[in-house]
Amino acid sequence: MLGEQEIVHRFLATNLQVHPDVVKYLKDQQNPGLIDEIIAGISAHTVVVGPRDVPGWKTERDGTRFLGDPYVEIITGNATPNGKGVDFTDFNHYFRDRYSRLSAILKNRVSGMPIEALTKNSRYRQEDAAIIGMVADVRTTAKGHRMATLEDATGTINVLFNRDREIFAEAEKIIPDEVIGVNGKLSSDGTLFFAETLVRPDIPMSNAPFTSDRPGRAVLISDVHVGSDTFLAEAWDRFSSWLSTANVQYLLIAGDIVDGIGIYPGQEQELTIPNIYEQYDTFAEMLRRFPSHLHIIVSPGNHDAVRGSEPQPALPPAFTGKFPDNVMLVENPALVGLQGVRVLMYHGRSYDDLISMIPGASYTDPGAMMEEMLRRRHLACTYGMRAPIMAAKKDCLLIDPVPEILHTGHVHICGIRRYKNVLCVNSGTWQAQTKFQKQMNIQPTPARATVVDLQTLGFEIFDFNA
Ligand code: D5M
Ligand code: FE
Ligand code: ZN
């Protein structure tokens, strides 16, 4: 029988302290090998072994018990630090990682064969076949069909989506760098693939979201834009007073914390706080007025003072020195567990790209764009447009695992949708319409807070504008 004392001593013997939750967990598990595994995997900087150092800890959420009260888990931690350059080979790794993970998801529903095997062997001509590829290029032909060049590790092939077929509407939404599966037939000369179906990685039909077994409520907001002359201070004060007595344990803020400096030409004329440090200090003051028991989770956006390319690192200490202790700084995107309920926070820079590429898309319906992200299992799949992406060994913008909640911002328009049991929330903004948005004809829906119940995944929108 592995007792508490023995567990503590085994860690102390290697100069490690251990969190009481981990001791409890290891005692329940009764698996001495797990202790060795934890010690072997621990980083050199670790002083206290916490839940995150325990392999398989997150499987706890599928069990009955959850340790700690309340319990916040930061599941992501992948963004390379600010300033790290991109190695040419990172592009290869990056897209290979994306292809292998998304094609693995697709393999359940498409029995794709390698493109080279399909095209080199004449026996597949005019036969039913399937492929899984990344979209290298997509265009409309002179006759109005849709043609996509699909690529896998072995080769490329042009795939034709006939405009008279039912799948054409979906084919019109194909965008560069997404990974899709197609069933169809190869032409008699082996150079063209006629698509009959189009399959996206998507969320499984059987997706059953996890819900907390005890009470918990989270407030979702984004795009505070502190320092801007259109920041709605009075509405924020009403929100702040409401929060002081509200029954909520978590506050999630999905980027554009401050308005920043030098983000667009002439911004200095629209700033009430022209100093970036003072913008964050003012935000720190605002957070200090909130109840100290609240767990506040902050991820950055394109107006914040970190590298713009995604994944963006968490806000660095130079700007957050005055933040209260109940704030956790996470990356963009970040996967956060609240009592086991997984929230994928993503600021949403890719909205600008999706809206420009997907027919019928508009800023007024962010729910539709979050659905498009989930169907592609990717937050920002097209490389080289407005959303800057940092290539790395791993594609951190993939949506895997499937979260219970997708929380975005950026468009400044509140919108909620449930897609295959994933609750999609765009939390709006705390900034009134700017000159730029007026030119773009974007009507923001400011000063709203979305509250999600972690036991039911039901939600309620509170409006602080009036
Ligand atoms: O984005 C605020 C709003 O402005 C949001 O609705 C997106 C829109 N926006 C931002 N940048 C662009 C570009 N380049 N083109 C079109 N629309 C854009 P924020 O990140 O707060 O400035
Ligand atoms: Fe914003
Ligand atoms: Zn933004």
Short mmCIF file of C-alpha atoms and ligand atoms in Angstrom, two decimals:
data_model
loop_
_atom_site.label_atom_id
_atom_site.label_comp_id
_atom_site.label_asym_id
_atom_site.label_seq_id
_atom_site.Cartn_x
_atom_site.Cartn_y
_atom_site.Cartn_z
CA MET A 1 0.00 0.00 0.00
CA LEU A 2 1.45 3.30 -1.17
CA GLY A 3 0.89 5.83 1.65
CA GLU A 4 1.00 9.64 1.62
CA GLN A 5 4.30 9.82 3.49
CA GLU A 6 6.00 7.43 1.15
CA ILE A 7 4.77 9.41 -1.86
CA VAL A 8 6.08 12.70 -0.43
CA HIS A 9 9.42 11.08 0.43
CA ARG A 10 9.92 9.62 -3.01
CA PHE A 11 9.67 13.11 -4.49
CA LEU A 12 11.78 14.71 -1.75
CA ALA A 13 14.53 12.19 -2.51
CA THR A 14 14.89 13.90 -5.91
CA ASN A 15 14.58 17.41 -4.40
CA LEU A 16 10.99 17.84 -5.50
CA GLN A 17 8.04 19.03 -3.47
CA VAL A 18 4.62 17.75 -4.34
CA HIS A 19 1.17 19.39 -4.38
CA PRO A 20 -1.37 17.81 -1.97
CA ASP A 21 -3.81 17.16 -4.86
CA VAL A 22 -1.12 15.08 -6.56
CA VAL A 23 -0.43 13.14 -3.36
CA LYS A 24 -4.14 12.33 -3.05
CA TYR A 25 -4.27 11.29 -6.68
CA LEU A 26 -1.22 9.04 -6.46
CA LYS A 27 -2.53 7.43 -3.30
CA ASP A 28 -5.79 6.61 -5.08
CA GLN A 29 -3.98 5.28 -8.12
CA GLN A 30 -1.66 2.94 -6.14
CA ASN A 31 0.78 2.83 -9.04
CA PRO A 32 4.43 3.27 -7.97
CA GLY A 33 5.51 3.25 -11.64
CA LEU A 34 3.57 6.47 -12.17
CA ILE A 35 5.82 8.27 -9.67
CA ASP A 36 8.89 7.19 -11.62
CA GLU A 37 7.21 8.34 -14.81
CA ILE A 38 6.46 11.78 -13.33
CA ILE A 39 10.02 12.20 -12.04
CA ALA A 40 11.47 11.13 -15.40
CA GLY A 41 9.32 13.64 -17.28
CA ILE A 42 9.72 16.62 -14.99
CA SER A 43 11.44 19.76 -16.30
CA ALA A 44 14.64 20.96 -14.65
CA HIS A 45 12.93 24.14 -13.38
CA THR A 46 10.14 22.41 -11.50
CA VAL A 47 10.14 22.86 -7.74
CA VAL A 48 6.64 21.70 -6.88
CA VAL A 49 5.06 18.80 -8.76
CA GLY A 50 1.52 19.85 -9.70
CA PRO A 51 -1.40 18.23 -11.54
CA ARG A 52 -0.02 19.35 -14.88
CA ASP A 53 3.11 17.24 -14.33
CA VAL A 54 1.08 14.04 -13.98
CA PRO A 55 0.71 12.10 -17.26
CA GLY A 56 -2.93 11.39 -18.03
CA TRP A 57 -4.21 13.75 -15.33
CA LYS A 58 -6.80 15.26 -17.62
CA THR A 59 -8.49 11.89 -18.01
CA GLU A 60 -9.72 12.70 -14.51
CA ARG A 61 -12.38 14.86 -16.03
CA ASP A 62 -14.10 11.78 -17.37
CA GLY A 63 -14.15 10.21 -13.93
CA THR A 64 -16.34 11.15 -11.04
CA ARG A 65 -14.04 13.18 -8.84
CA PHE A 66 -12.36 16.45 -9.43
CA LEU A 67 -9.67 17.75 -7.18
CA GLY A 68 -9.35 21.29 -5.93
CA ASP A 69 -12.23 23.75 -5.58
CA PRO A 70 -12.66 25.44 -7.94
CA TYR A 71 -10.35 23.89 -10.45
CA VAL A 72 -8.66 25.64 -13.34
CA GLU A 73 -6.34 23.82 -15.69
CA ILE A 74 -4.26 25.42 -18.41
CA ILE A 75 -4.03 22.73 -21.06
CA THR A 76 -2.07 24.63 -23.74
CA GLY A 77 1.54 25.71 -23.49
CA ASN A 78 2.89 25.51 -26.96
CA ALA A 79 3.60 28.98 -28.32
CA THR A 80 7.27 29.54 -28.93
CA PRO A 81 8.55 32.53 -26.95
CA ASN A 82 8.39 36.07 -28.29
CA GLY A 83 11.21 36.75 -30.72
CA LYS A 84 12.05 33.21 -31.77
CA GLY A 85 12.68 33.19 -35.50
CA VAL A 86 11.21 30.73 -37.94
CA ASP A 87 13.45 28.05 -39.27
CA PHE A 88 12.72 27.11 -42.89
CA THR A 89 12.17 23.50 -41.88
CA ASP A 90 9.46 24.66 -39.46
CA PHE A 91 7.13 25.21 -42.42
CA ASN A 92 7.53 21.58 -43.44
CA HIS A 93 7.03 20.37 -39.90
CA TYR A 94 4.09 22.68 -39.40
CA PHE A 95 2.09 21.56 -42.43
CA ARG A 96 3.10 17.93 -42.01
CA ASP A 97 1.85 18.01 -38.42
CA ARG A 98 -1.42 19.58 -39.57
CA TYR A 99 -1.89 17.05 -42.35
CA SER A 100 -1.14 14.02 -40.24
CA ARG A 101 -3.42 15.03 -37.38
CA LEU A 102 -6.36 16.15 -39.53
CA SER A 103 -6.08 13.21 -41.91
CA ALA A 104 -6.12 10.88 -38.90
CA ILE A 105 -9.46 12.41 -37.91
CA LEU A 106 -10.76 12.02 -41.48
CA LYS A 107 -9.64 8.40 -41.79
CA ASN A 108 -12.65 7.32 -39.73
CA ARG A 109 -14.93 8.40 -42.55
CA VAL A 110 -12.82 8.43 -45.73
CA SER A 111 -10.65 5.52 -46.77
CA GLY A 112 -8.21 7.70 -48.65
CA MET A 113 -5.25 6.27 -50.54
CA PRO A 114 -1.96 8.05 -51.17
CA ILE A 115 -2.26 10.39 -54.16
CA GLU A 116 0.80 8.90 -55.85
CA ALA A 117 -0.63 5.37 -55.60
CA LEU A 118 -3.84 6.60 -57.18
CA THR A 119 -2.31 8.44 -60.12
CA LYS A 120 0.62 6.12 -60.93
CA ASN A 121 -1.42 2.96 -61.13
CA SER A 122 -3.65 2.69 -64.19
CA ARG A 123 -6.02 0.25 -62.52
CA TYR A 124 -7.69 3.07 -60.54
CA ARG A 125 -8.74 4.99 -63.66
CA GLN A 126 -12.51 5.54 -63.77
CA GLU A 127 -12.90 3.53 -60.56
CA ASP A 128 -14.36 4.72 -57.26
CA ALA A 129 -11.58 5.95 -55.00
CA ALA A 130 -10.92 8.36 -52.16
CA ILE A 131 -8.13 10.75 -51.18
CA ILE A 132 -7.33 12.99 -48.25
CA GLY A 133 -5.39 16.12 -49.09
CA MET A 134 -4.45 19.61 -48.04
CA VAL A 135 -5.79 22.31 -50.34
CA ALA A 136 -2.76 23.80 -52.11
CA ASP A 137 -4.89 25.95 -54.38
CA VAL A 138 -8.54 26.46 -55.20
CA ARG A 139 -10.11 28.33 -58.12
CA THR A 140 -13.16 28.57 -60.37
CA THR A 141 -12.75 27.21 -63.89
CA ALA A 142 -13.85 29.00 -67.05
CA LYS A 143 -16.99 26.84 -67.07
CA GLY A 144 -17.83 27.75 -63.49
CA HIS A 145 -16.77 24.49 -61.82
CA ARG A 146 -14.61 24.52 -58.72
CA MET A 147 -11.11 23.10 -59.02
CA ALA A 148 -8.94 22.35 -55.99
CA THR A 149 -5.36 21.12 -56.05
CA LEU A 150 -5.00 18.59 -53.24
CA GLU A 151 -1.67 17.59 -51.82
CA ASP A 152 -0.44 14.83 -49.53
CA ALA A 153 3.05 13.61 -48.66
CA THR A 154 3.24 11.61 -51.92
CA GLY A 155 1.89 13.95 -54.58
CA THR A 156 -0.71 16.39 -55.84
CA ILE A 157 -3.84 16.09 -57.95
CA ASN A 158 -6.48 18.42 -59.35
CA VAL A 159 -9.95 17.70 -58.06
CA LEU A 160 -12.99 18.97 -59.94
CA PHE A 161 -16.25 19.82 -58.19
CA ASN A 162 -18.93 20.00 -60.84
CA ARG A 163 -21.18 23.03 -60.50
CA ASP A 164 -24.26 20.94 -61.28
CA ARG A 165 -23.68 18.60 -58.36
CA GLU A 166 -25.16 18.96 -54.89
CA ILE A 167 -21.72 19.18 -53.27
CA PHE A 168 -20.91 22.33 -55.20
CA ALA A 169 -22.26 24.61 -52.45
CA GLU A 170 -19.81 23.02 -50.00
CA ALA A 171 -17.03 23.10 -52.59
CA GLU A 172 -17.46 26.86 -52.86
CA LYS A 173 -16.41 27.08 -49.23
CA ILE A 174 -13.12 25.25 -49.79
CA ILE A 175 -10.28 27.49 -48.65
CA PRO A 176 -6.50 27.17 -49.01
CA ASP A 177 -4.63 24.98 -46.52
CA GLU A 178 -7.64 23.17 -45.10
CA VAL A 179 -7.50 19.36 -45.08
CA ILE A 180 -10.41 17.58 -46.77
CA GLY A 181 -11.41 14.13 -47.88
CA VAL A 182 -13.02 13.43 -51.27
CA ASN A 183 -14.67 10.39 -52.74
CA GLY A 184 -14.91 10.26 -56.51
CA LYS A 185 -13.45 8.86 -59.73
CA LEU A 186 -10.17 9.37 -61.50
CA SER A 187 -10.32 10.48 -65.15
CA SER A 188 -9.36 7.99 -67.87
CA ASP A 189 -6.00 9.71 -68.41
CA GLY A 190 -5.28 9.80 -64.65
CA THR A 191 -4.78 13.57 -64.43
CA LEU A 192 -8.05 14.73 -62.89
CA PHE A 193 -10.19 13.51 -60.02
CA PHE A 194 -13.98 14.03 -60.30
CA ALA A 195 -15.31 14.59 -56.80
CA GLU A 196 -18.61 13.11 -55.72
CA THR A 197 -18.49 13.85 -52.00
CA LEU A 198 -16.57 16.27 -49.82
CA VAL A 199 -15.81 15.35 -46.22
CA ARG A 200 -14.40 17.70 -43.57
CA PRO A 201 -12.72 16.63 -40.31
CA ASP A 202 -15.65 18.18 -38.39
CA ILE A 203 -17.01 17.46 -34.92
CA PRO A 204 -18.27 13.87 -34.51
CA MET A 205 -22.07 13.50 -34.60
CA SER A 206 -21.74 11.62 -31.33
CA ASN A 207 -19.98 14.51 -29.58
CA ALA A 208 -21.18 14.45 -25.97
CA PRO A 209 -19.85 17.43 -24.07
CA PHE A 210 -18.49 17.06 -20.55
CA THR A 211 -20.36 18.96 -17.89
CA SER A 212 -19.21 19.74 -14.37
CA ASP A 213 -20.75 17.70 -11.58
CA ARG A 214 -20.85 20.70 -9.28
CA PRO A 215 -21.95 24.31 -9.59
CA GLY A 216 -19.74 26.74 -11.45
CA ARG A 217 -20.31 29.72 -13.73
CA ALA A 218 -17.93 31.50 -16.08
CA VAL A 219 -18.20 35.00 -17.59
CA LEU A 220 -16.87 35.36 -21.13
CA ILE A 221 -15.76 38.74 -22.47
CA SER A 222 -13.18 40.10 -24.94
CA ASP A 223 -11.95 43.26 -26.71
CA VAL A 224 -11.84 45.61 -23.75
CA HIS A 225 -9.56 48.08 -25.62
CA VAL A 226 -8.41 49.99 -22.53
CA GLY A 227 -6.82 53.30 -23.55
CA SER A 228 -9.07 53.90 -26.56
CA ASP A 229 -11.30 57.00 -26.58
CA THR A 230 -14.18 54.69 -27.47
CA PHE A 231 -13.67 52.38 -24.45
CA LEU A 232 -17.02 52.35 -22.58
CA ALA A 233 -15.91 53.16 -19.04
CA GLU A 234 -19.40 53.63 -17.62
CA ALA A 235 -20.69 50.36 -18.98
CA TRP A 236 -17.58 48.68 -17.58
CA ASP A 237 -18.31 50.19 -14.15
CA ARG A 238 -21.82 48.73 -14.26
CA PHE A 239 -20.32 45.35 -15.18
CA SER A 240 -17.82 45.69 -12.35
CA SER A 241 -20.54 46.41 -9.75
CA TRP A 242 -22.63 43.52 -11.04
CA LEU A 243 -19.63 41.18 -10.85
CA SER A 244 -19.00 42.07 -7.19
CA THR A 245 -22.14 40.20 -6.16
CA ALA A 246 -22.70 37.85 -9.10
CA ASN A 247 -22.55 34.10 -8.64
CA VAL A 248 -19.55 33.50 -10.93
CA GLN A 249 -16.18 31.90 -10.27
CA TYR A 250 -14.32 32.45 -13.56
CA LEU A 251 -13.78 35.40 -15.88
CA LEU A 252 -12.29 34.69 -19.31
CA ILE A 253 -11.01 37.53 -21.50
CA ALA A 254 -10.19 36.54 -25.08
CA GLY A 255 -7.81 39.24 -26.25
CA ASP A 256 -7.55 42.90 -27.21
CA ILE A 257 -7.14 43.76 -23.54
CA VAL A 258 -5.79 47.21 -24.37
CA ASP A 259 -6.02 49.31 -27.53
CA GLY A 260 -2.23 49.25 -27.79
CA ILE A 261 -0.03 51.68 -29.68
CA GLY A 262 0.94 51.85 -33.34
CA ILE A 263 -1.64 49.26 -34.34
CA TYR A 264 -3.02 51.36 -37.22
CA PRO A 265 -2.03 54.70 -38.77
CA GLY A 266 -3.19 57.70 -36.73
CA GLN A 267 -4.15 55.60 -33.70
CA GLU A 268 -2.55 58.15 -31.35
CA GLN A 269 -5.42 60.55 -32.12
CA GLU A 270 -7.91 58.01 -30.77
CA LEU A 271 -6.10 57.14 -27.52
CA THR A 272 -6.91 58.54 -24.09
CA ILE A 273 -3.90 56.66 -22.68
CA PRO A 274 -1.02 56.97 -25.17
CA ASN A 275 1.42 54.91 -23.07
CA ILE A 276 1.26 51.12 -23.43
CA TYR A 277 2.45 50.42 -19.87
CA GLU A 278 -0.19 52.79 -18.49
CA GLN A 279 -2.85 51.03 -20.54
CA TYR A 280 -2.02 47.71 -18.85
CA ASP A 281 -1.70 49.36 -15.44
CA THR A 282 -5.17 50.86 -15.88
CA PHE A 283 -6.49 47.42 -16.80
CA ALA A 284 -4.76 46.03 -13.68
CA GLU A 285 -6.66 48.59 -11.59
CA MET A 286 -9.91 47.51 -13.20
CA LEU A 287 -9.19 43.87 -12.34
CA ARG A 288 -8.31 44.75 -8.76
CA ARG A 289 -11.85 46.00 -8.25
CA PHE A 290 -13.20 42.52 -8.99
CA PRO A 291 -13.69 39.98 -6.18
CA SER A 292 -10.39 38.34 -5.29
CA HIS A 293 -11.96 34.85 -5.32
CA LEU A 294 -12.65 35.21 -9.06
CA HIS A 295 -10.29 33.23 -11.32
CA ILE A 296 -9.41 35.58 -14.16
CA ILE A 297 -7.91 34.14 -17.34
CA VAL A 298 -6.42 36.54 -19.88
CA SER A 299 -5.25 35.73 -23.40
CA PRO A 300 -3.91 38.31 -25.89
CA GLY A 301 -5.24 39.64 -29.20
CA ASN A 302 -3.88 41.63 -32.13
CA HIS A 303 -3.96 44.92 -30.18
CA ASP A 304 -1.88 43.52 -27.32
CA ALA A 305 1.83 43.96 -26.70
CA VAL A 306 3.03 40.53 -27.82
CA ARG A 307 4.11 39.03 -31.13
CA GLY A 308 1.21 39.31 -33.54
CA SER A 309 1.64 35.94 -35.21
CA GLU A 310 -0.37 33.06 -33.84
CA PRO A 311 0.00 31.23 -31.56
CA GLN A 312 0.68 34.40 -29.57
CA PRO A 313 2.58 33.99 -26.31
CA ALA A 314 0.96 35.04 -23.03
CA LEU A 315 1.38 38.69 -22.01
CA PRO A 316 4.91 39.12 -20.66
CA PRO A 317 5.68 40.32 -17.09
CA ALA A 318 6.86 43.73 -18.35
CA PHE A 319 3.21 44.68 -18.82
CA THR A 320 1.47 42.67 -16.12
CA GLY A 321 3.42 43.65 -12.99
CA LYS A 322 0.39 45.31 -11.41
CA PHE A 323 -2.10 42.54 -12.23
CA PRO A 324 -3.63 40.95 -9.11
CA ASP A 325 -2.67 37.40 -8.08
CA ASN A 326 -5.95 35.89 -9.23
CA VAL A 327 -5.05 36.45 -12.90
CA MET A 328 -3.71 33.66 -15.10
CA LEU A 329 -2.03 34.69 -18.32
CA VAL A 330 -2.44 32.26 -21.20
CA GLU A 331 -1.53 32.12 -24.88
CA ASN A 332 -3.74 32.84 -27.87
CA PRO A 333 -5.17 30.33 -28.56
CA ALA A 334 -5.41 28.58 -25.20
CA LEU A 335 -7.29 25.52 -24.05
CA VAL A 336 -8.43 26.01 -20.49
CA GLY A 337 -10.23 23.50 -18.27
CA LEU A 338 -12.79 24.91 -15.83
CA GLN A 339 -13.88 22.13 -13.48
CA GLY A 340 -13.10 19.84 -16.40
CA VAL A 341 -15.14 21.82 -18.94
CA ARG A 342 -12.77 22.69 -21.75
CA VAL A 343 -12.88 26.19 -23.16
CA LEU A 344 -10.88 26.94 -26.29
CA MET A 345 -10.07 30.66 -26.18
CA TYR A 346 -9.07 32.25 -29.48
CA HIS A 347 -9.05 35.96 -30.19
CA GLY A 348 -10.23 35.47 -33.77
CA ARG A 349 -7.91 37.22 -36.19
CA SER A 350 -8.83 34.61 -38.80
CA TYR A 351 -12.39 35.96 -38.98
CA ASP A 352 -11.06 38.64 -41.35
CA ASP A 353 -9.80 35.91 -43.69
CA LEU A 354 -12.77 33.55 -43.41
CA ILE A 355 -15.22 36.38 -44.07
CA SER A 356 -13.32 37.43 -47.17
CA MET A 357 -13.18 33.88 -48.57
CA ILE A 358 -16.41 32.11 -47.65
CA PRO A 359 -19.41 33.05 -49.81
CA GLY A 360 -22.25 34.57 -47.82
CA ALA A 361 -20.14 35.17 -44.71
CA SER A 362 -20.41 38.44 -42.81
CA TYR A 363 -19.17 40.13 -39.64
CA THR A 364 -22.73 40.18 -38.28
CA ASP A 365 -22.88 36.40 -37.81
CA PRO A 366 -19.77 35.25 -35.95
CA GLY A 367 -21.53 32.00 -35.01
CA ALA A 368 -21.45 30.91 -38.65
CA MET A 369 -17.68 31.48 -38.79
CA MET A 370 -17.06 29.57 -35.55
CA GLU A 371 -19.00 26.70 -37.13
CA GLU A 372 -16.68 26.89 -40.17
CA MET A 373 -13.67 26.70 -37.82
CA LEU A 374 -15.08 23.65 -36.06
CA ARG A 375 -15.89 21.88 -39.33
CA ARG A 376 -12.29 22.33 -40.44
CA ARG A 377 -11.04 21.52 -36.92
CA HIS A 378 -8.80 24.54 -37.32
CA LEU A 379 -8.89 28.10 -35.99
CA ALA A 380 -6.96 29.79 -38.79
CA CYS A 381 -6.19 27.43 -41.62
CA THR A 382 -5.21 29.75 -44.47
CA TYR A 383 -1.59 30.80 -44.32
CA GLY A 384 -0.37 34.15 -45.62
CA MET A 385 -3.48 36.30 -45.40
CA ARG A 386 -4.39 38.84 -42.70
CA ALA A 387 -4.03 36.47 -39.76
CA PRO A 388 -0.28 36.02 -39.32
CA ILE A 389 0.65 32.45 -38.41
CA MET A 390 3.91 31.36 -36.82
CA ALA A 391 5.04 28.07 -38.29
CA ALA A 392 6.41 25.71 -35.66
CA LYS A 393 6.92 21.98 -35.20
CA LYS A 394 3.39 21.59 -33.98
CA ASP A 395 0.23 23.20 -35.34
CA CYS A 396 -1.21 24.82 -32.22
CA LEU A 397 -4.19 26.24 -34.12
CA LEU A 398 -5.74 22.84 -34.68
CA ILE A 399 -8.95 22.18 -32.78
CA ASP A 400 -8.06 18.96 -30.99
CA PRO A 401 -9.41 17.83 -28.59
CA VAL A 402 -12.97 19.00 -29.19
CA PRO A 403 -13.75 21.64 -26.54
CA GLU A 404 -17.07 22.11 -24.79
CA ILE A 405 -16.91 25.85 -25.49
CA LEU A 406 -15.24 27.87 -28.25
CA HIS A 407 -14.73 31.45 -27.01
CA THR A 408 -13.71 34.10 -29.55
CA GLY A 409 -13.75 37.89 -29.96
CA HIS A 410 -12.20 40.29 -32.48
CA VAL A 411 -15.30 41.05 -34.56
CA HIS A 412 -16.83 43.15 -31.75
CA ILE A 413 -20.21 41.56 -32.37
CA CYS A 414 -21.73 39.26 -29.79
CA GLY A 415 -22.98 36.01 -31.29
CA ILE A 416 -23.76 32.56 -29.94
CA ARG A 417 -24.39 29.27 -31.64
CA ARG A 418 -24.40 25.64 -30.68
CA TYR A 419 -22.78 23.43 -33.28
CA LYS A 420 -22.84 19.67 -32.70
CA ASN A 421 -22.98 20.31 -28.97
CA VAL A 422 -20.04 22.74 -28.95
CA LEU A 423 -21.13 26.07 -27.48
CA CYS A 424 -19.66 28.84 -29.67
CA VAL A 425 -19.50 32.27 -28.07
CA ASN A 426 -18.26 35.49 -29.60
CA SER A 427 -18.23 37.75 -26.60
CA GLY A 428 -18.39 41.14 -28.34
CA THR A 429 -16.50 44.18 -27.02
CA TRP A 430 -16.34 47.03 -24.53
CA GLN A 431 -15.53 49.57 -27.22
CA ALA A 432 -18.08 51.72 -29.09
CA GLN A 433 -17.90 52.00 -32.87
CA THR A 434 -14.54 53.36 -34.04
CA LYS A 435 -13.91 55.52 -37.12
CA PHE A 436 -12.45 52.49 -38.89
CA GLN A 437 -15.48 50.34 -38.11
CA LYS A 438 -17.74 53.13 -39.32
CA GLN A 439 -15.91 53.12 -42.65
CA MET A 440 -16.18 49.34 -42.81
CA ASN A 441 -19.86 49.54 -41.82
CA ILE A 442 -19.29 47.30 -38.81
CA GLN A 443 -21.94 47.88 -36.09
CA PRO A 444 -20.53 46.59 -32.81
CA THR A 445 -22.70 45.19 -30.00
CA PRO A 446 -20.72 46.47 -27.04
CA ALA A 447 -20.87 45.97 -23.26
CA ARG A 448 -22.26 42.44 -23.11
CA ALA A 449 -21.10 39.64 -20.89
CA THR A 450 -21.97 36.01 -21.59
CA VAL A 451 -22.35 33.78 -18.55
CA VAL A 452 -22.06 30.02 -19.03
CA ASP A 453 -23.22 27.48 -16.48
CA LEU A 454 -20.59 24.73 -16.27
CA GLN A 455 -23.11 22.11 -15.12
CA THR A 456 -25.54 22.57 -18.00
CA LEU A 457 -23.56 24.56 -20.63
CA GLY A 458 -26.59 26.85 -20.74
CA PHE A 459 -25.84 30.52 -21.18
CA GLU A 460 -27.23 33.97 -20.47
CA ILE A 461 -26.21 37.31 -21.99
CA PHE A 462 -26.09 40.37 -19.72
CA ASP A 463 -26.23 43.78 -21.39
CA PHE A 464 -24.49 46.66 -19.58
CA ASN A 465 -24.90 49.20 -22.32
CA ALA A 466 -27.96 51.04 -21.00
O1 D5M B 1 -10.97 44.59 -34.79
C1 D5M B 1 -12.13 45.34 -34.70
C2 D5M B 1 -13.07 45.11 -35.85
O2 D5M B 1 -12.50 45.57 -37.06
C3 D5M B 1 -13.44 43.68 -36.08
O3 D5M B 1 -14.81 43.68 -36.45
C4 D5M B 1 -12.62 43.22 -37.21
C5 D5M B 1 -12.43 44.49 -37.99
N1 D5M B 1 -11.12 44.51 -38.64
C6 D5M B 1 -9.94 44.59 -38.03
N2 D5M B 1 -8.95 44.60 -38.90
C7 D5M B 1 -9.54 44.53 -40.12
C8 D5M B 1 -9.07 44.53 -41.45
N3 D5M B 1 -7.77 44.59 -41.71
N4 D5M B 1 -9.98 44.46 -42.44
C9 D5M B 1 -11.29 44.41 -42.18
N5 D5M B 1 -11.78 44.43 -40.96
C10 D5M B 1 -10.93 44.48 -39.93
P1 D5M B 1 -9.73 44.96 -33.84
O4 D5M B 1 -8.84 43.82 -33.81
O5 D5M B 1 -10.30 45.28 -32.50
O6 D5M B 1 -9.10 46.18 -34.43
FE FE B 2 -10.77 44.12 -30.83
ZN ZN B 3 -8.92 42.15 -32.55
#
